[in-house]
Coordinates of C-alpha atoms in Angstrom, one line a residue:
M1 CA 36.8 4.6 56.2
N2 CA 38.5 4.4 52.9
W3 CA 37.8 1.4 50.6
P4 CA 39.8 0.5 47.5
L5 CA 38.0 1.5 44.3
A6 CA 37.7 -2.2 43.3
E7 CA 35.4 -2.7 46.3
L8 CA 33.2 0.3 45.4
L9 CA 32.7 -0.2 41.7
P10 CA 31.0 -3.1 39.9
H11 CA 33.9 -3.0 37.5
A12 CA 37.0 -5.1 37.5
G13 CA 40.7 -4.8 36.5
D14 CA 41.5 -2.5 33.6
M15 CA 37.9 -1.3 33.4
I16 CA 38.5 0.8 36.6
L17 CA 39.7 4.1 35.3
L18 CA 39.6 6.2 38.4
D19 CA 42.7 6.1 40.7
S20 CA 41.4 7.5 43.9
V21 CA 38.6 9.2 45.8
E22 CA 39.8 12.4 47.3
H23 CA 36.6 13.4 49.1
W24 CA 32.9 12.5 49.4
D25 CA 29.9 13.5 51.4
E26 CA 26.2 12.9 51.4
D27 CA 25.7 14.7 48.1
S28 CA 28.9 14.6 46.2
I29 CA 32.2 13.0 45.3
L30 CA 35.6 14.1 44.0
A31 CA 37.8 11.5 42.4
R32 CA 41.1 11.6 40.4
C33 CA 42.8 9.7 37.7
R34 CA 45.8 10.0 35.5
V35 CA 45.5 9.3 31.7
R36 CA 47.5 6.1 31.3
D37 CA 47.8 3.2 29.0
S38 CA 44.4 1.4 29.0
L39 CA 42.0 -0.4 26.7
F40 CA 40.8 3.0 25.6
S41 CA 44.1 4.6 24.8
Q42 CA 44.6 6.1 21.4
P43 CA 47.9 5.6 19.5
D44 CA 49.4 8.8 21.1
G45 CA 48.5 7.5 24.6
S46 CA 45.6 10.0 25.0
W47 CA 42.1 9.0 25.9
P48 CA 39.2 10.1 23.6
A49 CA 37.0 12.8 24.9
W50 CA 33.9 10.6 24.9
L51 CA 35.5 8.5 27.7
G52 CA 34.8 11.5 29.9
I53 CA 31.2 10.2 30.2
E54 CA 32.5 6.9 31.6
L55 CA 34.8 8.7 34.0
M56 CA 31.8 10.6 35.3
A57 CA 29.7 7.4 35.5
Q58 CA 32.5 5.7 37.5
A59 CA 32.5 8.7 39.9
V60 CA 28.8 8.3 40.4
A61 CA 29.2 4.5 40.9
A62 CA 32.0 5.1 43.5
Y63 CA 29.7 7.6 45.3
A64 CA 26.9 5.0 45.4
G65 CA 29.4 2.4 46.6
L66 CA 30.7 4.6 49.3
R67 CA 27.1 5.4 50.5
A68 CA 26.3 1.7 50.6
K69 CA 29.5 0.6 52.3
S70 CA 29.3 3.4 54.9
S71 CA 25.8 2.3 56.0
G72 CA 26.8 -1.4 56.1
G73 CA 25.2 -2.3 52.8
Q74 CA 26.5 -3.9 49.6
V75 CA 27.6 -2.3 46.4
Q76 CA 24.8 -2.7 43.8
L77 CA 24.8 -2.6 40.1
G78 CA 23.6 0.6 38.6
F79 CA 23.0 1.8 35.0
L80 CA 23.8 4.9 33.1
L81 CA 20.6 5.8 31.3
G82 CA 22.0 8.7 29.4
T83 CA 23.6 12.1 29.5
R84 CA 22.6 15.6 28.7
K85 CA 24.6 18.6 27.9
Y86 CA 28.0 16.9 27.6
E87 CA 30.0 20.1 27.1
C88 CA 33.4 19.0 25.8
A89 CA 35.8 21.5 24.2
V90 CA 38.6 19.0 23.7
S91 CA 39.0 16.0 21.4
S92 CA 41.0 14.0 23.9
F93 CA 42.7 13.9 27.3
A94 CA 46.5 14.1 26.9
A95 CA 48.6 11.1 28.0
G96 CA 49.7 11.7 31.6
A97 CA 47.2 14.4 32.3
E98 CA 45.7 14.5 35.8
L99 CA 42.0 14.6 35.8
E100 CA 39.7 15.7 38.6
V101 CA 36.3 14.1 38.3
S102 CA 33.4 15.4 40.4
A103 CA 29.7 14.5 40.7
R104 CA 27.0 16.1 42.7
R105 CA 23.6 14.5 43.3
S106 CA 20.8 16.9 42.2
L107 CA 18.0 14.4 42.3
E108 CA 17.4 10.9 43.6
D109 CA 14.1 9.2 44.3
D110 CA 13.0 6.0 46.1
S111 CA 12.7 4.1 42.8
G112 CA 16.4 4.3 42.2
M113 CA 16.4 7.0 39.6
G114 CA 19.0 9.7 40.0
V115 CA 20.5 12.8 38.3
F116 CA 24.1 14.0 38.8
E117 CA 25.8 17.1 37.7
C118 CA 29.3 16.1 36.8
E119 CA 32.5 17.9 35.8
I120 CA 36.0 16.9 34.7
R121 CA 38.8 19.4 35.4
S122 CA 42.4 19.4 34.2
A123 CA 45.0 22.0 33.3
G124 CA 43.0 24.5 31.3
I125 CA 39.9 22.4 30.7
S126 CA 36.5 22.0 32.4
L127 CA 33.9 19.6 31.0
H128 CA 30.4 19.3 32.2
A129 CA 27.5 16.8 31.8
R130 CA 24.3 15.8 33.5
L131 CA 24.1 12.0 34.0
N132 CA 20.8 10.2 34.4
V133 CA 21.3 6.9 36.3
Y134 CA 19.2 4.0 37.6
R135 CA 19.9 1.6 40.5
P136 CA 17.1 -1.0 40.5
T137 CA 16.4 -2.9 43.7
D138 CA 16.8 -6.2 41.8
P139 CA 19.4 -5.7 39.0
D140 CA 19.3 -9.4 37.9
S141 CA 15.6 -9.3 37.1
F142 CA 16.1 -5.9 35.5
I143 CA 18.6 -7.2 33.0
K144 CA 17.2 -10.7 32.6
E145 CA 16.1 -11.3 29.0
T146 CA 12.6 -12.7 28.7
T147 CA 11.8 -15.4 26.2
P148 CA 8.7 -15.3 24.1

């Protein structure tokens, strides 16, 4: 079954940058987006290269949402802990460019920790990163600030 991205991601409105999920399976996802006017657009309409990390994180979140929904569960809040080896040979993604964003699970444990190998491909470019993510069983208590 296909669900709209708004039902898979814990994002809303303009914060959803992906346009579609092309394919997913038990270990990976392939999503697409077009560089368009957004909160992150530069004056020339391009997106800064650092936004690639967010695109990869949204692909991972969509993957987690699809897994949850397909097993009858609920989409849960997850956290990007960090990235390693973000290999980026461009300074921006050109306005109107079609981007293919993929993520492949390389590690996931019962505590909610996960590692994903991610890539963004477009005409003539291929960017890579390894994302470390965490999906706590109780996100509210995880983010709740304690008082002294």
